[in-house]
Amino acid sequence: MEIKKSPDGGWGWVIVLVSFFTQFLCYGSPIAVGVLYIEWLDAFGEGKGKTAWVGSLASGVGLLASPICSLCVSSFGARPVTIFSGFLVAGGLMLSGFAPNIYFLFFSYGIVVGLGCGLLYTATVTITCQYFDSRRGLALGLISTGSSVGLFIYAALQRLLIEFYGLDGCLLIVGALALNILACGSLMRPLQSSECPLPEKTALENVPDRYSIYNEKEKNLEENINILEKSYGSEETHKSTSANGDWKHENLLHKNPTTTAHTKETETYKKKVAEQTYFCKQLAKRKWQLYKNYCEETMALFKNKVFSALFIAIFLFDIGGFPPSLLMEDVARSSNVKEEEFIMPLISIIGIMTAVGKLILGILADFKWINTLYLYIATLIFMGLALCAIPFAKSYVTLAILSAILGFLTGNWSIFPYVTTKTVGIEKLAHAYGILMFFAGLGNSLGPPIIGWFYDWTQTYDIAFYFSGFCVLLGGFILLLAALPPWETCNKQLPKPAPTTFLYKVASNV
């Protein structure tokens, strides 16, 4: 089936709008989970490290399961996956309202909601890329701000709902709002197949399907038949020895024409079985070769020193850089900041500045005179310094300023694909980006619990955020050392592995 060319507009703008609201509705609560985190601490009385697992799983599971999410979208399409994921997110949020303990939240909020968010992110990005080509960067930038706007609005909304309806009522209402994802998904119309008739098959394509069987040498097929004949012969010998003198009767049957036809059918059957066996062997060989090529390409990526440093940097960045969006409200409470001083929730400030950072850093990355890799390194170093400054902030104003700085620098996610492309090349972008996103999800899952355990151990966030800032600074300096001019040769394109070709020859029907 042929797919229409990307329209770069038209219904594509509807896709952008519904994708924006999809990310707004699904990521609003999980990213603004810091408001719920404080309530869960009071409701269940668990440690900060254990309670932080709920929010970290909701953010990390989607990234860890990104290969599965991509497979689902490519197999079923964006619309069915979006509708199904809408049920997942809404159901997980509503179930969390009835959670009897923190362990139930690990499943309902952490895994169910997290997996739904991962599926929705993949679906919205995929269908947007299908509808846009020349304006793809603009379209992706617009839909990615949905999560940041969701963080800004849901932080205040969830606090208001908790005040009026309690924690359980808040989760039920937020889950009901998430059902609007189903309406958004219904508008994600896939690109129609072209109306023009398909071209006639060439002579080679007109070969019947019964001839499509892998074969290298004719003798291999004969060897399989010989093996079957030996097996069949030994079976016949066993039968004849256990016949107790009935060989004369068998001899008469062989003279029967019906028996002769049966023998021919047996030979045909043996040949078919041999062909199937050989086909399975060749298919297994091909799959193994593909797996081997994937491992070789992965090893080749890690031979690139800049990519190896980037993998360490993104892992350390997510360990240290993600916790502020989850824990900043509790940091303010631990610093004895009065609620009357809160002009705006700190998480809302992080959310709106993240959207601003995505747009500004994305624009800067388009300038030819700016090195995107060094720009990304600068955001890591400044973010590490800002994290180390959090223990010195003892008022709402200073915490709000640091939240704005951290939110703006977190917008470096918008330039991360540019950095990956510069490092490995466009041909290997999908492979490399998948590996990096897996480790980003691992860092997202581990970061908040580690910071929470530091608090449980020391009863203060000071050492926790020193550790967090150190992780981000370490990742930035490792990447800086790898990107310096002496390592420039590491940025050269690695030679492509020779493509593996499989010859297949005409054979009989299986």
XYZ file of C-alpha atoms in Angstrom:
510
model
C 0.000 0.000 0.000
C 1.313 3.418 -0.959
C 0.998 6.275 1.544
C 0.261 9.826 0.461
C 3.053 12.348 0.674
C 3.181 14.373 3.905
C 0.733 17.287 3.390
C 2.688 19.704 5.665
C -0.569 21.328 6.695
C -4.295 20.796 6.246
C -5.482 18.087 8.628
C -1.920 17.980 9.931
C -2.634 21.074 12.047
C -5.546 19.213 13.641
C -3.077 16.411 14.400
C -0.749 18.959 16.034
C -3.616 20.363 18.123
C -4.880 16.987 19.374
C -1.306 15.762 19.975
C -0.658 18.890 22.062
C -3.747 18.223 24.192
C -2.899 14.522 24.407
C 0.503 15.282 25.911
C -1.086 17.985 28.077
C -3.658 15.548 29.515
C -1.397 12.529 29.958
C 1.775 14.218 31.250
C 0.118 16.943 33.351
C -0.320 14.866 36.501
C 2.808 12.633 36.279
C 5.157 15.596 35.774
C 3.381 17.662 38.455
C 3.433 14.693 40.828
C 5.365 16.754 43.377
C 2.039 18.132 44.663
C 0.732 14.584 45.181
C 4.061 13.471 46.655
C 3.559 15.638 49.755
C 0.048 14.243 50.261
C 1.255 10.652 49.899
C 3.953 11.281 52.510
C 1.280 12.376 54.987
C -1.276 9.728 53.977
C 0.911 6.612 54.100
C 3.688 7.689 56.450
C 6.420 6.035 54.362
C 9.948 7.335 53.869
C 10.712 9.947 51.225
C 12.888 7.526 49.266
C 10.174 4.861 49.008
C 7.425 7.388 48.236
C 9.541 9.004 45.503
C 9.438 5.706 43.569
C 5.839 6.458 42.536
C 6.671 9.595 40.562
C 9.972 8.263 39.250
C 8.317 5.114 37.865
C 5.615 7.195 36.170
C 8.313 9.154 34.322
C 10.814 6.351 33.759
C 8.665 3.379 32.712
C 7.600 5.037 29.447
C 11.223 5.644 28.447
C 12.363 2.183 29.536
C 9.579 0.612 27.464
C 10.190 2.819 24.411
C 11.104 -0.144 22.118
C 7.806 -1.857 23.007
C 5.900 1.395 22.520
C 7.437 1.879 19.065
C 6.537 -1.695 18.108
C 2.905 -1.192 19.184
C 2.520 2.036 17.192
C 4.111 0.575 14.058
C 1.945 -2.573 14.324
C -1.471 -1.087 15.179
C -1.232 2.586 14.215
C -1.369 5.808 16.221
C -5.163 6.058 16.605
C -5.833 2.638 18.249
C -2.762 2.992 20.482
C -3.843 6.487 21.586
C -7.369 5.325 22.473
C -6.076 2.275 24.346
C -3.465 4.377 26.175
C -6.149 6.890 27.151
C -7.924 4.097 29.016
C -4.608 3.125 30.644
C -3.824 6.633 31.891
C -7.375 7.409 33.044
C -7.804 4.001 34.672
C -4.443 4.202 36.434
C -5.221 7.652 37.848
C -8.663 6.601 39.054
C -7.339 3.388 40.610
C -4.737 5.435 42.468
C -7.581 7.240 44.232
C -8.446 3.941 45.948
C -4.847 2.972 46.797
C -4.686 1.315 50.252
C -0.890 1.589 50.473
C 2.196 2.867 48.667
C 2.834 -0.472 46.965
C -0.498 -0.270 45.158
C 0.550 3.145 43.844
C 3.741 1.628 42.421
C 1.505 -0.401 40.097
C -1.481 1.891 39.450
C 0.311 5.237 39.159
C 3.909 4.227 38.468
C 3.549 1.376 35.959
C 0.045 1.725 34.442
C 0.092 5.510 34.044
C 3.797 5.495 33.081
C 3.292 2.902 30.348
C 0.269 4.779 29.015
C 2.286 8.007 28.830
C 5.087 6.226 26.950
C 2.643 4.837 24.393
C 0.966 8.225 23.932
C 4.265 10.037 23.457
C 5.350 7.586 20.748
C 1.953 7.738 19.022
C 1.785 11.547 18.932
C 5.341 11.935 17.657
C 4.900 9.232 15.012
C 1.686 10.550 13.482
C 2.996 14.141 13.567
C 6.096 13.070 11.625
C 3.859 11.333 9.075
C 1.842 14.511 8.449
C 4.804 16.921 8.320
C 8.055 16.948 6.401
C 9.442 20.428 5.756
C 7.658 21.840 8.856
C 8.344 18.817 11.037
C 10.590 20.695 13.476
C 7.933 23.333 14.108
C 5.185 20.724 14.533
C 7.214 18.628 16.975
C 8.174 21.742 18.918
C 4.526 22.724 19.295
C 3.329 19.339 20.549
C 6.276 18.967 22.947
C 5.211 22.107 24.817
C 1.992 20.295 25.783
C 3.739 18.488 28.633
C 5.325 21.724 29.907
C 2.009 23.598 29.840
C 0.442 20.581 31.556
C 3.031 20.814 34.344
C 2.274 24.526 34.766
C -1.519 24.084 34.959
C -1.790 20.736 36.736
C 0.463 21.849 39.595
C -2.057 24.529 40.591
C -5.095 22.464 39.563
C -4.172 19.430 41.672
C -3.475 21.615 44.705
C -6.892 23.260 44.303
C -8.676 19.914 43.868
C -6.960 18.478 46.959
C -8.096 21.482 48.966
C -11.749 21.050 47.928
C -12.129 17.281 47.393
C -9.161 15.636 49.095
C -6.455 13.447 47.570
C -8.816 10.682 46.434
C -11.250 13.109 44.804
C -8.383 14.895 43.071
C -7.124 11.676 41.460
C -10.653 10.686 40.367
C -11.266 14.084 38.720
C -7.829 14.140 37.049
C -8.489 10.593 35.770
C -11.847 11.705 34.364
C -10.128 14.602 32.588
C -7.693 12.102 31.052
C -10.618 10.381 29.318
C -10.606 13.292 26.874
C -7.561 11.580 25.358
C -10.054 9.194 23.716
C -11.637 12.106 21.847
C -8.189 13.340 20.795
C -7.259 9.872 19.571
C -10.405 9.568 17.467
C -9.269 12.624 15.455
C -5.863 11.093 14.635
C -6.864 10.095 11.134
C -4.112 8.068 9.445
C -2.897 9.123 6.025
C -5.033 7.399 3.391
C -3.527 5.141 0.788
C -3.242 6.650 -2.668
C -6.191 6.139 -4.973
C -4.094 5.287 -8.023
C -4.064 1.582 -8.909
C -1.036 -0.375 -7.898
C 1.383 -1.098 -10.741
C 1.423 -4.510 -12.314
C 3.905 -6.938 -10.881
C 7.044 -7.536 -12.853
C 7.885 -10.959 -14.178
C 10.039 -11.634 -11.139
C 7.300 -10.496 -8.724
C 4.736 -12.664 -10.529
C 6.563 -15.799 -9.461
C 4.041 -17.800 -7.403
C 4.339 -17.688 -3.621
C 5.133 -21.389 -3.555
C 8.555 -20.562 -5.005
C 9.613 -18.180 -2.237
C 11.873 -20.387 -0.141
C 15.425 -19.667 0.882
C 18.012 -21.888 -0.746
C 21.741 -21.692 -1.250
C 22.689 -25.040 -2.733
C 20.542 -27.793 -4.125
C 22.553 -30.420 -2.285
C 21.360 -29.078 1.084
C 17.789 -29.943 0.181
C 18.908 -33.390 -0.989
C 20.736 -33.924 2.286
C 17.558 -33.161 4.213
C 15.638 -35.661 2.090
C 18.312 -38.327 2.643
C 18.099 -37.772 6.388
C 14.344 -38.169 6.269
C 14.667 -41.309 4.133
C 17.076 -42.846 6.619
C 14.712 -42.013 9.448
C 11.788 -43.341 7.491
C 13.748 -46.488 6.540
C 14.710 -47.211 10.128
C 11.084 -46.774 11.135
C 10.012 -49.231 8.427
C 12.666 -51.728 9.589
C 11.385 -51.465 13.134
C 7.848 -52.068 11.933
C 8.891 -55.080 9.865
C 10.749 -56.739 12.740
C 7.707 -56.386 14.980
C 5.284 -57.766 12.413
C 5.589 -61.410 13.732
C 5.701 -63.140 10.371
C 3.244 -60.934 8.521
C 5.799 -59.967 5.836
C 4.001 -61.941 3.181
C 0.865 -59.943 3.754
C 2.841 -56.706 3.512
C 4.425 -57.910 0.238
C 1.013 -58.405 -1.261
C -0.045 -54.925 -0.229
C 2.963 -53.395 -1.977
C 1.807 -54.892 -5.239
C -1.485 -53.092 -4.830
C -1.786 -49.894 -6.952
C -3.302 -48.049 -3.995
C -0.209 -48.806 -1.962
C 1.987 -47.512 -4.794
C 0.085 -44.216 -4.792
C 0.498 -44.058 -1.032
C 4.253 -44.454 -1.461
C 4.363 -41.536 -3.893
C 2.399 -39.392 -1.435
C 4.908 -40.321 1.256
C 7.808 -39.213 -0.940
C 6.066 -35.910 -1.708
C 5.400 -35.402 1.972
C 9.039 -36.071 2.819
C 10.142 -33.550 0.235
C 7.792 -30.913 1.622
C 9.004 -31.549 5.156
C 12.594 -31.242 3.956
C 11.799 -27.926 2.269
C 10.094 -26.601 5.398
C 13.030 -27.705 7.528
C 15.491 -25.978 5.265
C 13.344 -22.840 5.154
C 13.306 -22.677 8.962
C 17.075 -23.117 9.045
C 17.636 -20.260 6.619
C 15.132 -18.033 8.438
C 16.888 -18.693 11.741
C 20.213 -17.896 10.070
C 18.837 -14.612 8.780
C 17.410 -13.605 12.167
C 20.682 -14.474 13.843
C 22.590 -12.401 11.282
C 20.309 -9.412 11.893
C 20.821 -9.751 15.642
C 24.572 -10.021 15.126
C 24.569 -6.901 12.932
C 22.595 -5.010 15.601
C 25.153 -5.960 18.268
C 28.024 -4.975 15.974
C 26.419 -1.591 15.247
C 25.870 -1.041 18.975
C 29.516 -1.836 19.720
C 30.556 0.491 16.894
C 28.508 3.298 18.470
C 30.246 2.883 21.815
C 33.641 3.041 20.094
C 32.756 6.672 19.387
C 34.128 8.446 22.487
C 31.668 11.335 22.210
C 28.694 8.952 22.085
C 30.010 7.041 25.104
C 30.385 10.334 26.983
C 26.885 11.387 25.874
C 25.445 8.140 27.209
C 27.085 8.770 30.613
C 26.007 12.430 30.593
C 22.314 11.738 29.886
C 22.227 9.033 32.562
C 23.801 11.305 35.199
C 21.676 14.261 34.055
C 18.445 12.336 34.663
C 19.636 11.070 38.034
C 20.407 14.614 39.206
C 18.239 16.872 37.045
C 14.833 15.200 37.304
C 14.290 15.234 41.138
C 13.685 19.038 41.450
C 10.411 18.807 39.500
C 9.267 16.103 41.907
C 10.704 17.315 45.209
C 10.810 21.128 45.028
C 7.509 21.554 46.893
C 8.794 19.383 49.746
C 12.098 21.290 49.705
C 10.145 24.508 50.322
C 8.235 22.882 53.179
C 11.473 21.547 54.681
C 12.930 25.095 54.492
C 9.971 26.361 56.584
C 8.607 28.509 53.749
C 5.067 29.552 54.686
C 2.239 28.724 52.296
C 1.104 32.353 52.414
C 4.309 33.333 50.619
C 3.556 31.070 47.641
C 2.541 33.393 44.817
C 2.750 30.490 42.378
C 3.612 26.798 42.953
C 7.310 26.150 42.348
C 6.454 23.239 40.051
C 4.370 25.588 37.907
C 7.372 27.891 37.550
C 9.516 24.939 36.463
C 6.862 23.922 33.926
C 6.405 27.286 32.221
C 10.158 27.946 32.106
C 10.759 24.496 30.619
C 8.468 25.438 27.727
C 10.347 28.736 27.289
C 13.678 26.914 27.440
C 12.617 24.407 24.783
C 11.675 27.173 22.379
C 14.704 29.431 22.964
C 17.296 26.641 22.990
C 15.684 25.153 19.888
C 15.976 28.499 18.094
C 19.615 28.875 19.184
C 20.408 25.409 17.884
C 19.353 26.497 14.375
C 22.096 29.149 14.187
C 25.048 27.825 12.196
C 27.601 29.705 14.291
C 26.472 27.926 17.492
C 27.911 24.496 18.236
C 24.928 22.500 19.487
C 27.110 20.062 21.412
C 28.811 22.861 23.365
C 25.423 24.512 23.945
C 24.146 21.284 25.483
C 27.282 20.987 27.647
C 26.761 24.572 28.875
C 23.215 23.741 29.992
C 24.518 20.740 31.958
C 27.221 22.744 33.740
C 24.915 25.637 34.661
C 22.254 23.207 35.821
C 24.739 21.418 38.070
C 25.704 24.745 39.648
C 22.039 25.681 40.165
C 21.346 22.359 41.871
C 24.283 22.896 44.237
C 22.816 26.313 45.132
C 19.449 24.907 46.305
C 20.674 24.173 49.891
C 21.469 27.905 50.278
C 17.919 28.975 49.277
C 15.847 29.549 52.410
C 13.078 31.807 51.074
C 10.339 31.547 48.464
C 11.942 34.165 46.221
C 15.304 32.394 45.982
C 13.625 29.007 45.473
C 11.435 30.523 42.741
C 14.482 31.988 40.961
C 16.320 28.660 41.120
C 13.183 26.844 39.918
C 12.997 29.178 36.915
C 16.678 28.583 36.084
C 16.331 24.805 36.442
C 13.158 24.791 34.339
C 14.785 26.797 31.551
C 17.866 24.539 31.475
C 15.678 21.406 31.502
C 14.468 22.635 28.108
C 17.722 21.211 26.703
C 15.632 18.137 25.822
C 14.625 20.029 22.678
C 18.242 20.086 21.396
C 19.162 16.568 22.486
C 18.179 15.016 19.100
C 20.414 17.621 17.367
C 23.310 16.623 19.630
C 22.758 12.922 18.938
C 22.627 13.545 15.192
C 25.865 15.558 15.303
C 27.546 12.753 17.235
C 26.526 9.632 15.272
C 25.046 10.921 11.997
C 21.495 10.828 10.682
C 21.810 7.205 9.486
C 22.331 5.892 13.013
C 20.099 8.372 14.813
C 17.203 5.986 15.514
C 19.482 3.262 16.863
C 21.539 5.627 19.022
C 18.536 7.618 20.279
C 16.784 4.440 21.424
C 19.807 3.422 23.502
C 20.120 6.888 25.037
C 16.410 7.090 25.880
C 16.573 3.741 27.655
C 19.312 5.013 29.964
C 17.484 8.317 30.380
C 14.485 6.354 31.653
C 16.752 4.411 33.994
C 18.102 7.693 35.383
C 14.560 9.072 35.746
C 13.548 6.009 37.740
C 16.578 6.050 40.065
C 17.055 9.803 40.677
C 14.152 10.748 43.006
C 14.442 7.638 45.235
C 18.183 8.263 45.683
C 17.540 11.891 46.692
C 14.762 10.725 49.027
C 17.061 8.148 50.647
C 19.645 10.865 51.261
C 16.971 12.851 53.113
C 15.879 9.819 55.133
C 19.521 9.268 56.081
C 20.504 12.871 56.911
C 17.072 14.506 57.581
C 18.057 17.346 55.244
C 18.090 17.941 51.481
C 21.498 19.644 51.539
C 23.682 16.592 50.865
C 21.023 15.225 48.491
C 21.210 18.242 46.184
C 24.995 18.453 46.456
C 25.028 14.877 45.151
C 22.463 15.780 42.482
C 24.497 18.775 41.292
C 27.702 16.747 41.326
C 26.137 14.099 39.050
C 25.050 16.687 36.460
C 28.393 18.530 36.629
C 30.308 15.274 36.254
C 28.278 14.343 33.159
C 28.843 17.800 31.660
C 32.618 17.752 32.193
C 32.975 14.192 30.862
C 31.116 15.225 27.709
C 33.203 18.404 27.445
C 36.480 16.457 27.611
C 35.261 14.042 24.939
C 34.123 16.911 22.675
C 37.348 18.916 22.817
C 39.307 19.289 19.522
C 41.860 16.508 20.341
C 38.958 14.066 20.200
C 37.529 15.521 17.000
C 38.494 12.410 15.061
C 36.031 10.500 17.205
C 33.188 12.448 15.627
C 33.917 11.085 12.162
C 31.342 8.836 10.658
C 32.022 5.196 11.339
C 32.010 3.005 8.199
C 28.733 1.334 7.516
C 28.718 -2.466 7.855
C 28.274 -4.250 4.558
C 24.611 -5.121 4.072
C 23.802 -8.795 4.412
C 21.987 -10.187 1.394
C 20.083 -13.422 1.270
C 19.558 -15.163 -2.045
C 16.463 -17.216 -2.512
C 15.672 -19.631 -5.262
C 12.508 -21.029 -6.755
C 11.291 -24.163 -4.995
C 8.013 -26.020 -4.610
C 4.994 -25.112 -2.543
C 5.253 -25.598 1.236
